[in-house]
PDB file of N, CA and C in Angstrom:
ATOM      1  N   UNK V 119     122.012 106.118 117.837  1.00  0.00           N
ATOM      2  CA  UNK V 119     120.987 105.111 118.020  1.00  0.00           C
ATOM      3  C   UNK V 119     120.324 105.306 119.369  1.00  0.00           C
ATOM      4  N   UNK V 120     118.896 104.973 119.181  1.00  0.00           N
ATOM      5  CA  UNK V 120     118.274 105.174 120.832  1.00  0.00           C
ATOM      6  C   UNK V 120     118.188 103.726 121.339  1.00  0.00           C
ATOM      7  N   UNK V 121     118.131 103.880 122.592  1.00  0.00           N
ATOM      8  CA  UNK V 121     118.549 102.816 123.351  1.00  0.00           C
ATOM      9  C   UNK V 121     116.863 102.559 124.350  1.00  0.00           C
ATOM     10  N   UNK V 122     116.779 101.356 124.282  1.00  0.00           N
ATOM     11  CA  UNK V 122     115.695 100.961 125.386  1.00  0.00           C
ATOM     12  C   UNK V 122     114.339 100.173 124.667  1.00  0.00           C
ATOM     13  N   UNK V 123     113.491  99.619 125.107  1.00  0.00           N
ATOM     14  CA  UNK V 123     112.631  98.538 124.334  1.00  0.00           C
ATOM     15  C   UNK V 123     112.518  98.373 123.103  1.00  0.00           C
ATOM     16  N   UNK V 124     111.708 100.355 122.854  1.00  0.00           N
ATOM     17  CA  UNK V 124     111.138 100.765 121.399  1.00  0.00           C
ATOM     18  C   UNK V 124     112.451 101.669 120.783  1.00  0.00           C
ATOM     19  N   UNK V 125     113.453 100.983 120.192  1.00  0.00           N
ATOM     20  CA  UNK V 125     114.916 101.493 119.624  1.00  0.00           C
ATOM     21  C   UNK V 125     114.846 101.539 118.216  1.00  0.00           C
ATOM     22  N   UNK V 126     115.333 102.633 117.558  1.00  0.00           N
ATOM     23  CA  UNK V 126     115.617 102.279 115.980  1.00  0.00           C
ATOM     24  C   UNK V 126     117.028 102.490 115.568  1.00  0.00           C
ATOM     25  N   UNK V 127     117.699 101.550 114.836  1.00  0.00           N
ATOM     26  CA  UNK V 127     119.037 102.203 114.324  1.00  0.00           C
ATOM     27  C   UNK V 127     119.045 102.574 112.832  1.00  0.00           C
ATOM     28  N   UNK V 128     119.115 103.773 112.262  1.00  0.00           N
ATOM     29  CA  UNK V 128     118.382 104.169 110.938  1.00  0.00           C
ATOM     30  C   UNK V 128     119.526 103.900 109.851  1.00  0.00           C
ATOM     31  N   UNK V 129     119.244 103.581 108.530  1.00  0.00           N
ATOM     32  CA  UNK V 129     120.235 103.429 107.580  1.00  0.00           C
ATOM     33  C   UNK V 129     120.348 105.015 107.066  1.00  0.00           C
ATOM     34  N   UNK V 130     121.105 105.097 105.899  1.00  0.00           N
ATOM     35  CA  UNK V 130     121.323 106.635 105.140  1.00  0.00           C
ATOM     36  C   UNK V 130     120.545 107.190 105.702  1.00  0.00           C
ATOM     37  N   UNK V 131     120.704 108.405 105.614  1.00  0.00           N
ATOM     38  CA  UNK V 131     120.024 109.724 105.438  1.00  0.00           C
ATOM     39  C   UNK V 131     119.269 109.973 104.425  1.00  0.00           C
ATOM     40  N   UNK V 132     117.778 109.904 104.350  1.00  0.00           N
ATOM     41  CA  UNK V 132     117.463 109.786 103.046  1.00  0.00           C
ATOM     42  C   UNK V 132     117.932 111.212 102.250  1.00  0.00           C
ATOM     43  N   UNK V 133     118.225 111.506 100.895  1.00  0.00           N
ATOM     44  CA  UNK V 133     118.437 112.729 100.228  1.00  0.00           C
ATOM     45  C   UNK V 133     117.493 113.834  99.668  1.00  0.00           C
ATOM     46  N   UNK V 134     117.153 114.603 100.529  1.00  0.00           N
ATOM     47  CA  UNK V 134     116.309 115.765 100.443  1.00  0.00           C
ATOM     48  C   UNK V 134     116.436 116.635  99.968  1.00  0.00           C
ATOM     49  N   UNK V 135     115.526 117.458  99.212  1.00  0.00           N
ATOM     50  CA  UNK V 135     115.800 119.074  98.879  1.00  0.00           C
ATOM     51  C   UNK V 135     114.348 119.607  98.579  1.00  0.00           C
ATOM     52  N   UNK V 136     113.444 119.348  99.143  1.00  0.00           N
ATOM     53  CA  UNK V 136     112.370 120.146  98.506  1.00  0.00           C
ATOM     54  C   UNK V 136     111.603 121.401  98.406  1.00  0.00           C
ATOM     55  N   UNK V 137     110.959 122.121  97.221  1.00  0.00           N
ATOM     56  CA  UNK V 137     110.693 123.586  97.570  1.00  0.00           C
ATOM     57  C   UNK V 137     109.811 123.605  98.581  1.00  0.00           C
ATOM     58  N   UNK V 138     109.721 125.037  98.790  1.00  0.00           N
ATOM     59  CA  UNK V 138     108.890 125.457 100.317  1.00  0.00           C
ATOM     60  C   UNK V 138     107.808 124.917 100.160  1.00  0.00           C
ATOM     61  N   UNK V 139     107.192 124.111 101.364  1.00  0.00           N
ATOM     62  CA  UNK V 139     105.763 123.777 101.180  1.00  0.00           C
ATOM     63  C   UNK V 139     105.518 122.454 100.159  1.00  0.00           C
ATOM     64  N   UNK V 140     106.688 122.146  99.402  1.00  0.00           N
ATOM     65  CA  UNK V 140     106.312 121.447  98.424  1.00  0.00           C
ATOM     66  C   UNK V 140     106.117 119.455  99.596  1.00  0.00           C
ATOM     67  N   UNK V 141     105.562 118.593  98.831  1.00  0.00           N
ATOM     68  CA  UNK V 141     105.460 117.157  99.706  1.00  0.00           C
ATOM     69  C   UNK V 141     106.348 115.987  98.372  1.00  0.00           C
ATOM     70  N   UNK V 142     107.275 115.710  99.336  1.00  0.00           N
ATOM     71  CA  UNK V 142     107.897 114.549  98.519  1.00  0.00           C
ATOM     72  C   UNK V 142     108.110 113.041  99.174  1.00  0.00           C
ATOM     73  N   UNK V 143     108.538 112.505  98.167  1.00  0.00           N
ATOM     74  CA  UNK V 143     108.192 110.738  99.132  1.00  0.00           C
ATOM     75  C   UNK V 143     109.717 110.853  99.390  1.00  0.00           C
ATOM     76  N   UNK V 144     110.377 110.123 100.948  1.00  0.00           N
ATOM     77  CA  UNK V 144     111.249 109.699 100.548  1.00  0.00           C
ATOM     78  C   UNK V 144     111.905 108.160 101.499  1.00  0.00           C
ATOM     79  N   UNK V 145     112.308 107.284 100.947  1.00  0.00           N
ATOM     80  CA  UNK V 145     112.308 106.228 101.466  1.00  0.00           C
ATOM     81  C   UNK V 145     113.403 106.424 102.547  1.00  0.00           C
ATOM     82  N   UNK V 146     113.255 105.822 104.055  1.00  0.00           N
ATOM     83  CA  UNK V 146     113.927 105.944 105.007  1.00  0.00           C
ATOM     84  C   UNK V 146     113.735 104.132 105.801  1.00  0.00           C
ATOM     85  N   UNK V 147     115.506 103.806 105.671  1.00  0.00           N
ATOM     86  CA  UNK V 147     115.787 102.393 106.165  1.00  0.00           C
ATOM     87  C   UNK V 147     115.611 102.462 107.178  1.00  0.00           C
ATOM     88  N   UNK V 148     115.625 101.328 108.000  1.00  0.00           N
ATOM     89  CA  UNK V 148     115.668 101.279 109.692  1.00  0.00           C
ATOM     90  C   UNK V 148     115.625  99.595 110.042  1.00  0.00           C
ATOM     91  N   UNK V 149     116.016  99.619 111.259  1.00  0.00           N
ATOM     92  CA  UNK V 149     116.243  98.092 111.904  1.00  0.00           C
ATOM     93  C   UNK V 149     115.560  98.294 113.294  1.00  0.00           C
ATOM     94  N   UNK V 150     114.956  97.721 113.850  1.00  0.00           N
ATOM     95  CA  UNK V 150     114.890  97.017 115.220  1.00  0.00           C
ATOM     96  C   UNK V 150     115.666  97.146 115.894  1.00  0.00           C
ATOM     97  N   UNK V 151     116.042  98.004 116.803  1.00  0.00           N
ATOM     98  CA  UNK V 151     117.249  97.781 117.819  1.00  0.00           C
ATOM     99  C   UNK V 151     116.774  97.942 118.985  1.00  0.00           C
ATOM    100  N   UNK V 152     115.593  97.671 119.094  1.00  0.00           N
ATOM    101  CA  UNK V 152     115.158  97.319 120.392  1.00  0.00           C
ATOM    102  C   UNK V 152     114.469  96.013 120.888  1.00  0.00           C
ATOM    103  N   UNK V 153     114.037  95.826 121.962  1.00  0.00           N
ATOM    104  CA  UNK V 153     113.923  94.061 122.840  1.00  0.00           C
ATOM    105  C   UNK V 153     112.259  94.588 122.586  1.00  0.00           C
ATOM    106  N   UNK V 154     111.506  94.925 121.641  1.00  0.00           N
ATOM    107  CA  UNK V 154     110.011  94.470 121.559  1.00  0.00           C
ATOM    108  C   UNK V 154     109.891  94.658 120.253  1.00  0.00           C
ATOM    109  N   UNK V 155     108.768  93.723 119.672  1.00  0.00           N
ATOM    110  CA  UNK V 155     108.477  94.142 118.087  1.00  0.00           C
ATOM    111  C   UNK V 155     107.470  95.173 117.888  1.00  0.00           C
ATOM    112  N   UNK V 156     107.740  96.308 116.790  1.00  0.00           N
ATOM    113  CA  UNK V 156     107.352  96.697 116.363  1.00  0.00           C
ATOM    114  C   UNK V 156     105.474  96.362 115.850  1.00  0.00           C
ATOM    115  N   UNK V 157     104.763  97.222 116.637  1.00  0.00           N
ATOM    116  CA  UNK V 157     103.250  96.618 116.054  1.00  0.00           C
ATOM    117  C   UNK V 157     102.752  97.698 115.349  1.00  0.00           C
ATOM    118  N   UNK V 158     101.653  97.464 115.143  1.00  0.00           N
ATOM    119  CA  UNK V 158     100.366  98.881 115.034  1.00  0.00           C
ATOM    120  C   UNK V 158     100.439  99.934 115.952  1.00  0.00           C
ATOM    121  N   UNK V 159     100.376 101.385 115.501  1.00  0.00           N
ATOM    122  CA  UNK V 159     100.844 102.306 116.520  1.00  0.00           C
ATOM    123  C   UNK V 159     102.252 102.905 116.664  1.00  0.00           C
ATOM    124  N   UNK V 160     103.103 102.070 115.685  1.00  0.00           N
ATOM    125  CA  UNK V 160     104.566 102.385 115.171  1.00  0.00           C
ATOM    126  C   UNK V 160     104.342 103.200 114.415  1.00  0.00           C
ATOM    127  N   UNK V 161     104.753 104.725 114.362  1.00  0.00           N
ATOM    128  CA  UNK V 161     105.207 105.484 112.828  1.00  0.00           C
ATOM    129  C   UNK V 161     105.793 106.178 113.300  1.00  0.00           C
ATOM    130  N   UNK V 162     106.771 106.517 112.176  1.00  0.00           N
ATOM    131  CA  UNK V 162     107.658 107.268 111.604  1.00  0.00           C
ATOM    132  C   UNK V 162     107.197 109.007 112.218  1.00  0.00           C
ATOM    133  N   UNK V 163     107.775 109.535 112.366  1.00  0.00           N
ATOM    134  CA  UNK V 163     107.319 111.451 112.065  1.00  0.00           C
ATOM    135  C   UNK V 163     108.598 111.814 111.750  1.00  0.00           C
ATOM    136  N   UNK V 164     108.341 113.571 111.306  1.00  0.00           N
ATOM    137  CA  UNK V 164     109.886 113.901 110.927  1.00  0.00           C
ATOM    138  C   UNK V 164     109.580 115.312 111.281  1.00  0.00           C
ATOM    139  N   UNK V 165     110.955 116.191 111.869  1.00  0.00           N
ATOM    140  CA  UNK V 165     110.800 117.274 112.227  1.00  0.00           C
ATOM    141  C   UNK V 165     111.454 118.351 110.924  1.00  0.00           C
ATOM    142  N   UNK V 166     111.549 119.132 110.789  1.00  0.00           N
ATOM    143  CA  UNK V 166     112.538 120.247 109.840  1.00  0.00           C
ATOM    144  C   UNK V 166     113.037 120.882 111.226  1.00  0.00           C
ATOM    145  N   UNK V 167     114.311 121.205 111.276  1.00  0.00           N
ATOM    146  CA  UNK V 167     114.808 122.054 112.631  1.00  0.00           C
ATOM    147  C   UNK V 167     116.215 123.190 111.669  1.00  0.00           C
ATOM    148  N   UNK V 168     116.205 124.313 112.381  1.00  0.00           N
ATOM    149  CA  UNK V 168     117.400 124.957 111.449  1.00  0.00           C
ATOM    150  C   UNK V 168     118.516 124.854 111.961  1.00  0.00           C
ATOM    151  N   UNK V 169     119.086 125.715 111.344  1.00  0.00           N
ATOM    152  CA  UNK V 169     120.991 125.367 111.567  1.00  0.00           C
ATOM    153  C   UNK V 169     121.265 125.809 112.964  1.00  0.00           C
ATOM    154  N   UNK V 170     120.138 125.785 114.122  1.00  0.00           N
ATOM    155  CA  UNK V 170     120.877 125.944 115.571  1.00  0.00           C
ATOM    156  C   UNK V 170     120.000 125.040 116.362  1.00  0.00           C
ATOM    157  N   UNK V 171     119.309 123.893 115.262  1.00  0.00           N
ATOM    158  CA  UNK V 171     118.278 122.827 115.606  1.00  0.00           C
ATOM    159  C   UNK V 171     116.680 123.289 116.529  1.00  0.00           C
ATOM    160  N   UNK V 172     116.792 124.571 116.125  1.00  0.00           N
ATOM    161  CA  UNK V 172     115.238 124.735 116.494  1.00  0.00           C
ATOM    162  C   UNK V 172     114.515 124.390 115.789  1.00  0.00           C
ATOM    163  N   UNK V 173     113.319 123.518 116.169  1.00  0.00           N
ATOM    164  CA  UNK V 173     112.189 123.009 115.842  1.00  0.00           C
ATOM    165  C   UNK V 173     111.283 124.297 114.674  1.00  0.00           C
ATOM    166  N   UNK V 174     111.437 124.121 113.549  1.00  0.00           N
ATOM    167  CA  UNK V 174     110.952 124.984 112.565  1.00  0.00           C
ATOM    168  C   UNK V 174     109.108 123.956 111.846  1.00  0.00           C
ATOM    169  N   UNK V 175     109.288 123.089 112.435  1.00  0.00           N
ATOM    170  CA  UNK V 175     108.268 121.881 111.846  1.00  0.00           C
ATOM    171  C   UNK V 175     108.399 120.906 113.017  1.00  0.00           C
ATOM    172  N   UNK V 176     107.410 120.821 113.766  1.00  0.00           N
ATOM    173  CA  UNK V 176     107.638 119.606 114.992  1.00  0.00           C
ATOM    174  C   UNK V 176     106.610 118.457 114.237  1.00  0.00           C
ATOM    175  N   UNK V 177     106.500 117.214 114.571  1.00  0.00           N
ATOM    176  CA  UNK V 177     105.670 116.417 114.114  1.00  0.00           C
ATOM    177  C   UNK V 177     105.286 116.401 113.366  1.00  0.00           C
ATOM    178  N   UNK V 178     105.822 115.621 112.085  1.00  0.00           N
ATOM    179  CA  UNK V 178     105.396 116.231 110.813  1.00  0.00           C
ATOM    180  C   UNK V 178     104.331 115.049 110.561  1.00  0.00           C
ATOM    181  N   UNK V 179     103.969 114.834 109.154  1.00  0.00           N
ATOM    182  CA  UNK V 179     102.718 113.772 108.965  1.00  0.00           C
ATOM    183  C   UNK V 179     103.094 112.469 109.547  1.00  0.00           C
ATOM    184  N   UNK V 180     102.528 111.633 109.983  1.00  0.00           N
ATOM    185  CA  UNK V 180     103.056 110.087 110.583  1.00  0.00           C
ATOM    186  C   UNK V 180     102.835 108.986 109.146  1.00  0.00           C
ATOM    187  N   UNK V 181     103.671 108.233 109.374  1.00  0.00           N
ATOM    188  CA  UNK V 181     103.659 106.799 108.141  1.00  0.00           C
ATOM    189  C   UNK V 181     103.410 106.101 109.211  1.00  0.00           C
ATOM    190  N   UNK V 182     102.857 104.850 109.317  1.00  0.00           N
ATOM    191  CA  UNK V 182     102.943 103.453 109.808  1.00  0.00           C
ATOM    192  C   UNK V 182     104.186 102.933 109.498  1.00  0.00           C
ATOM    193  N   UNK V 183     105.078 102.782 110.280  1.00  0.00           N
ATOM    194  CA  UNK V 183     106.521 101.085 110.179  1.00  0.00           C
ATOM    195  C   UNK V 183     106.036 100.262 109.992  1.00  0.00           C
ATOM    196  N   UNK V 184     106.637  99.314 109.064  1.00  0.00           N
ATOM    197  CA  UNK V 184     106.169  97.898 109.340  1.00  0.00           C
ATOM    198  C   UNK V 184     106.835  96.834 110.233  1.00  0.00           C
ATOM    199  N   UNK V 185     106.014  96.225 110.512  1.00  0.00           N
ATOM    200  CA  UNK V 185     106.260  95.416 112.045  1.00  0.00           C
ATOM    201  C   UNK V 185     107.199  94.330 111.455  1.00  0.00           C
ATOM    202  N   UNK V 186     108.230  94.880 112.408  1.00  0.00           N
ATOM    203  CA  UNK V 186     109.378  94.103 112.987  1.00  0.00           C
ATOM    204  C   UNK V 186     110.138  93.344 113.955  1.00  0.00           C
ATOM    205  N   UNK V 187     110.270  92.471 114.446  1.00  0.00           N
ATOM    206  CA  UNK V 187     110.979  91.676 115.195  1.00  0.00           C
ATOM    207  C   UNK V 187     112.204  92.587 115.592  1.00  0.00           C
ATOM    208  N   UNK V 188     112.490  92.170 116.601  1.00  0.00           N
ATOM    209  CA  UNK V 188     113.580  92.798 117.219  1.00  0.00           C
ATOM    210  C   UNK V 188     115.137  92.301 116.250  1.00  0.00           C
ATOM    211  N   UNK V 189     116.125  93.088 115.920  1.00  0.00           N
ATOM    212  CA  UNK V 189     116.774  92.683 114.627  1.00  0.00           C
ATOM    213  C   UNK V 189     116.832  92.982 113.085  1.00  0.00           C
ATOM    214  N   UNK V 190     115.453  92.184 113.349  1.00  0.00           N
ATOM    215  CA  UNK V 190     114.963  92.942 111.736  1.00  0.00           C
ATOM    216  C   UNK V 190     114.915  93.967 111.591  1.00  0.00           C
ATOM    217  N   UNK V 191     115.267  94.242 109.934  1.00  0.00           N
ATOM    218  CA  UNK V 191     115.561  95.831 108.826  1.00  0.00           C
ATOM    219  C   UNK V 191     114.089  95.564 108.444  1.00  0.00           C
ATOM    220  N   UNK V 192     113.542  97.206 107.587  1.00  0.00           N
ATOM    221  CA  UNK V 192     112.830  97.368 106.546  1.00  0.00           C
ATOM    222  C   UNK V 192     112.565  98.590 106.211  1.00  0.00           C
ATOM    223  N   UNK V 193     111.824  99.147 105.706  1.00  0.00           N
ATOM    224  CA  UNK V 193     112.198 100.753 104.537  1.00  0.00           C
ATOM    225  C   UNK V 193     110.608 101.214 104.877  1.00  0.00           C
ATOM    226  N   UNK V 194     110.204 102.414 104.738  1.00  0.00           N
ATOM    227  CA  UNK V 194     109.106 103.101 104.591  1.00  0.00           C
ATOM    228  C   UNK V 194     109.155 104.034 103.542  1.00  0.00           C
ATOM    229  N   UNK V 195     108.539 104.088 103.115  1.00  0.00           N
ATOM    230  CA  UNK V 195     108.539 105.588 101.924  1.00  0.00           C
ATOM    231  C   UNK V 195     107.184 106.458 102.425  1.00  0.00           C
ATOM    232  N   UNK V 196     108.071 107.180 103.044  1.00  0.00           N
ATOM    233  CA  UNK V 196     107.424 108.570 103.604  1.00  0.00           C
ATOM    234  C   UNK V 196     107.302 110.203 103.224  1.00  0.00           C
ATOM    235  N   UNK V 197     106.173 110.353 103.106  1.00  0.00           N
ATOM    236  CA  UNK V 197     105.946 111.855 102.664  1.00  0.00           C
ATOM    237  C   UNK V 197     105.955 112.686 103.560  1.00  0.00           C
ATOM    238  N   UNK V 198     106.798 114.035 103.185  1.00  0.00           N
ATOM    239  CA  UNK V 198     107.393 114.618 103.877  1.00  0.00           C
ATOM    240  C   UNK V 198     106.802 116.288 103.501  1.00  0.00           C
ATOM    241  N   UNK V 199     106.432 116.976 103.781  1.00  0.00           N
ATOM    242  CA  UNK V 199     106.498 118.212 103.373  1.00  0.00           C
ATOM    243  C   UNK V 199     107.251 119.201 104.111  1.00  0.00           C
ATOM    244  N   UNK V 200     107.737 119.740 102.878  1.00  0.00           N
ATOM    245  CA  UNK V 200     109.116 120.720 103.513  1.00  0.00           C
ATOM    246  C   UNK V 200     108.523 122.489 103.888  1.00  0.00           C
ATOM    247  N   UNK V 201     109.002 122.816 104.604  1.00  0.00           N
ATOM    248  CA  UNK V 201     108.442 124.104 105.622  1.00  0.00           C
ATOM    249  C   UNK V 201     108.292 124.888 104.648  1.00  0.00           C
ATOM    250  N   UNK V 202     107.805 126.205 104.905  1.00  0.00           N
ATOM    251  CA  UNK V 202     107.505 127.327 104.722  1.00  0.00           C
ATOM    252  C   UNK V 202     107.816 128.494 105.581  1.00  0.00           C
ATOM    253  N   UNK V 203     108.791 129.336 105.780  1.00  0.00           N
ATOM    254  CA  UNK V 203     108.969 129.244 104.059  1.00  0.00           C
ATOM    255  C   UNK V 203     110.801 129.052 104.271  1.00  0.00           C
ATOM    256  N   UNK V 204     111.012 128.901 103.289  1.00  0.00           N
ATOM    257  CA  UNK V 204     112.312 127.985 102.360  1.00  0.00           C
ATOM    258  C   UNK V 204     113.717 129.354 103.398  1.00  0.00           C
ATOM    259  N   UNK V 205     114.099 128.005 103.396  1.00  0.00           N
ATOM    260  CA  UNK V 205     116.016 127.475 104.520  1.00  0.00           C
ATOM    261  C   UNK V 205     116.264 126.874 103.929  1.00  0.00           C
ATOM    262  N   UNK V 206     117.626 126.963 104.534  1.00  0.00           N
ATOM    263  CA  UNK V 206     118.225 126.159 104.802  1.00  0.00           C
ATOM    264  C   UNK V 206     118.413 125.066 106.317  1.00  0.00           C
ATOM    265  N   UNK V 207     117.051 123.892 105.672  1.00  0.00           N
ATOM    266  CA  UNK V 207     116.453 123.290 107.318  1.00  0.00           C
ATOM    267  C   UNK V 207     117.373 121.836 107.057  1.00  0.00           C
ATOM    268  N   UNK V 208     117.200 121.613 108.544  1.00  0.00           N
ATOM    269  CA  UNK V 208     117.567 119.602 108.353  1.00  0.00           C
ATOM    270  C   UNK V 208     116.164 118.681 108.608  1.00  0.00           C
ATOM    271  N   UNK V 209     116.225 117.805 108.047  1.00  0.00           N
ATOM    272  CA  UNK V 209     114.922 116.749 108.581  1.00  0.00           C
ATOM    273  C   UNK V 209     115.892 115.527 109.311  1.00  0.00           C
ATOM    274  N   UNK V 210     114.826 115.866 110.678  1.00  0.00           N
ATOM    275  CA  UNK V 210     115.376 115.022 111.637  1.00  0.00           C
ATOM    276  C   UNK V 210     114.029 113.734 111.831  1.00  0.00           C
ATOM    277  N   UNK V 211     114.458 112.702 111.711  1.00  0.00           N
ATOM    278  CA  UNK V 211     113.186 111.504 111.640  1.00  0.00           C
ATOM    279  C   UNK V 211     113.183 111.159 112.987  1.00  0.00           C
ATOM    280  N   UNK V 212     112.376 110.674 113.591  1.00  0.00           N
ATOM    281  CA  UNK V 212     111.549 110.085 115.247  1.00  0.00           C
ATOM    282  C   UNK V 212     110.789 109.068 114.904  1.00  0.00           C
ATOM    283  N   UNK V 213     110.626 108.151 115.517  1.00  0.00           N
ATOM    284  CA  UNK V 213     109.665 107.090 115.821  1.00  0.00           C
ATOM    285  C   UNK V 213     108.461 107.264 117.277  1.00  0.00           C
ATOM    286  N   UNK V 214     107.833 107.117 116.836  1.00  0.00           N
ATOM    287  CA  UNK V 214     106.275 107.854 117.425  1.00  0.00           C
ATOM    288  C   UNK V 214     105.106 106.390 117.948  1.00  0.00           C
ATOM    289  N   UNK V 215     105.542 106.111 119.450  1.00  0.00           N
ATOM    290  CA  UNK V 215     104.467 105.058 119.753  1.00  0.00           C
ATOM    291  C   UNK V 215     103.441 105.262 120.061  1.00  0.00           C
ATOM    292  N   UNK V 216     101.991 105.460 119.279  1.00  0.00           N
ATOM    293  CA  UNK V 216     101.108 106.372 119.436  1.00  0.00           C
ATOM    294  C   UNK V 216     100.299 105.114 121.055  1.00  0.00           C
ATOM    295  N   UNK V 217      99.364 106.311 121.311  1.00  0.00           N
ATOM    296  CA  UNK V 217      98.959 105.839 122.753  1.00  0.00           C
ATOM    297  C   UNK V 217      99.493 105.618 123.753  1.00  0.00           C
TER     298      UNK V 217
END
């Protein structure tokens, strides 16, 4: 969990596998674990990194979060497109305070 104003503590791992290049939705939980709410300018990004966590995909497309109170849970269903060309990658999710 990250620690400090803008914090998220994430539920599951959402379950991935998609072909190279291919874009799939996939829903990713999360809570508030930080001391400000969540506004406009909150999204999601997701990296692909390989099995020695190099960045193979940095910043992937952004979703909007929906605004949360500090505490409060809620879910995004985010599209993801998986690298090119085809690993064995991990998707690592970030929260992105734009501006």
């Amino acid at each position: 969990m990250s620690k400090g104003p803008l914090a998220v503590r994430w539920g599951e791992p959402p379950a991935t596998a998609p072909h190279a290049g291919a874009v799939e939705t996939v829903r990713v939980e999360l809570e508030n674990a930080g001391t400000i709410a969540w506004r406009a300018g909150v999204n999601l990004a997701y990296h692909w990194l390989d099995d020695r966590d190099n960045p193979i995909v940095w910043d992937g497309d952004r979703t909007p979060v929906p605004a949360l109170a500090p505490g409060e849970r809620g879910s995004v269903d985010a599209k993801v497109r998986a690298p090119i060309p085809p690993g064995p990658y991990r998707l690592a999710l970030d929260l992105v305070a734009e501006n």
